[in-house]
Tab-separated table of C-alpha atoms in Angstrom:
chain	number	residue	atom	x	y	z
A	88	UNK	CA	-19.837	23.118	10.237
A	89	UNK	CA	-19.333	22.125	13.729
A	90	UNK	CA	-16.141	20.322	12.787
A	91	UNK	CA	-14.861	23.490	11.735
A	92	UNK	CA	-15.546	25.134	15.040
A	93	UNK	CA	-13.699	22.469	16.920
A	94	UNK	CA	-10.682	22.468	14.415
A	95	UNK	CA	-9.816	26.195	15.320
A	96	UNK	CA	-9.055	25.398	18.930
A	97	UNK	CA	-7.076	22.269	18.025
A	98	UNK	CA	-5.037	24.270	15.583
A	99	UNK	CA	-4.367	26.899	18.318
A	100	UNK	CA	-3.302	24.242	20.740
A	101	UNK	CA	-0.826	22.711	18.275
A	102	UNK	CA	0.504	26.151	17.410
A	103	UNK	CA	1.306	26.806	21.105
A	104	UNK	CA	2.764	23.374	21.767
A	105	UNK	CA	5.144	24.207	18.844
A	106	UNK	CA	6.268	27.320	20.587
A	107	UNK	CA	7.202	25.480	23.802
A	108	UNK	CA	11.012	25.482	24.187
A	109	UNK	CA	12.994	22.311	25.089
A	110	UNK	CA	13.176	23.492	28.780
A	111	UNK	CA	9.500	23.272	29.169
A	112	UNK	CA	8.546	26.957	28.912
A	113	UNK	CA	7.455	29.195	26.185
A	114	UNK	CA	10.540	30.312	24.241
A	115	UNK	CA	11.378	33.777	24.955
A	116	UNK	CA	13.011	35.530	22.042
A	117	UNK	CA	14.842	38.547	21.703
A	118	UNK	CA	12.794	40.986	19.595
A	119	UNK	CA	15.442	43.783	19.291
A	120	UNK	CA	19.002	44.271	20.254
A	121	UNK	CA	20.363	46.514	22.963
A	122	UNK	CA	23.190	48.477	22.054
A	123	UNK	CA	24.234	49.139	25.539
A	124	UNK	CA	27.584	47.518	26.815
A	125	UNK	CA	27.171	45.958	30.343
A	126	UNK	CA	30.006	45.811	32.627
A	127	UNK	CA	31.419	42.364	32.950
A	128	UNK	CA	30.992	42.174	36.724
A	129	UNK	CA	27.145	42.614	36.373
A	130	UNK	CA	26.885	39.640	34.167
A	131	UNK	CA	26.176	36.146	35.311
A	132	UNK	CA	25.731	33.886	32.243
A	133	UNK	CA	24.677	33.877	28.788
A	134	UNK	CA	23.321	31.687	25.887
A	135	UNK	CA	23.286	31.933	22.109
A	136	UNK	CA	19.709	32.261	20.856
A	137	UNK	CA	19.452	29.633	18.390
A	138	UNK	CA	15.524	28.549	18.752
A	139	UNK	CA	13.802	27.882	15.324
A	140	UNK	CA	11.049	30.138	16.573
A	141	UNK	CA	13.166	33.064	17.306
A	142	UNK	CA	14.150	34.995	14.027
A	143	UNK	CA	16.770	37.475	15.291
A	144	UNK	CA	20.291	35.901	16.148
A	145	UNK	CA	21.312	37.238	19.351
A	146	UNK	CA	23.442	36.470	22.481
A	147	UNK	CA	21.159	36.677	25.576
A	148	UNK	CA	23.179	37.681	28.852
A	149	UNK	CA	21.600	37.198	32.169
A	150	UNK	CA	22.720	39.872	34.748
A	151	UNK	CA	23.153	39.192	38.482
A	152	UNK	CA	19.928	40.767	39.014
A	153	UNK	CA	18.291	38.299	36.535
A	154	UNK	CA	17.599	40.739	33.678
A	155	UNK	CA	18.162	39.567	30.081
A	156	UNK	CA	20.139	41.655	27.848
A	157	UNK	CA	19.905	40.891	24.168
A	158	UNK	CA	23.161	41.576	22.239
A	159	UNK	CA	24.476	41.583	18.742
A	160	UNK	CA	26.607	38.380	18.392
A	161	UNK	CA	29.415	40.032	16.462
A	162	UNK	CA	30.032	43.074	18.620
A	163	UNK	CA	33.362	43.121	20.206
A	164	UNK	CA	32.052	43.784	23.814
A	165	UNK	CA	29.599	40.677	23.201
A	166	UNK	CA	32.599	38.681	22.292
A	167	UNK	CA	34.564	39.917	25.181
A	168	UNK	CA	31.696	39.314	27.789
A	169	UNK	CA	31.392	35.743	26.356
A	170	UNK	CA	35.030	35.096	26.740
A	171	UNK	CA	34.916	36.433	30.461
A	172	UNK	CA	32.071	34.401	31.234
A	173	UNK	CA	33.621	31.321	29.777
A	174	UNK	CA	36.634	31.737	31.802
A	175	UNK	CA	35.048	32.186	35.275
A	176	UNK	CA	33.015	28.892	34.803
């Protein structure tokens, strides 16, 4: 019985270790998409959410104020914003 008690914390630790992203932190997944279009001048960067632990496909924009905006990848404003940010790099 005492082996079962020790096994539970071990399983929790393994689960948490699997949730750690390649950047060394816990993966932050978009749980819902924002339908709000953001002005191009307010955007600083973006990345495409591809983590296996994140179920929702999304483009994650970071604003100049370090806010994260989760956007639908196929929306015209999302594509336009990604192209804009790619140009200014």
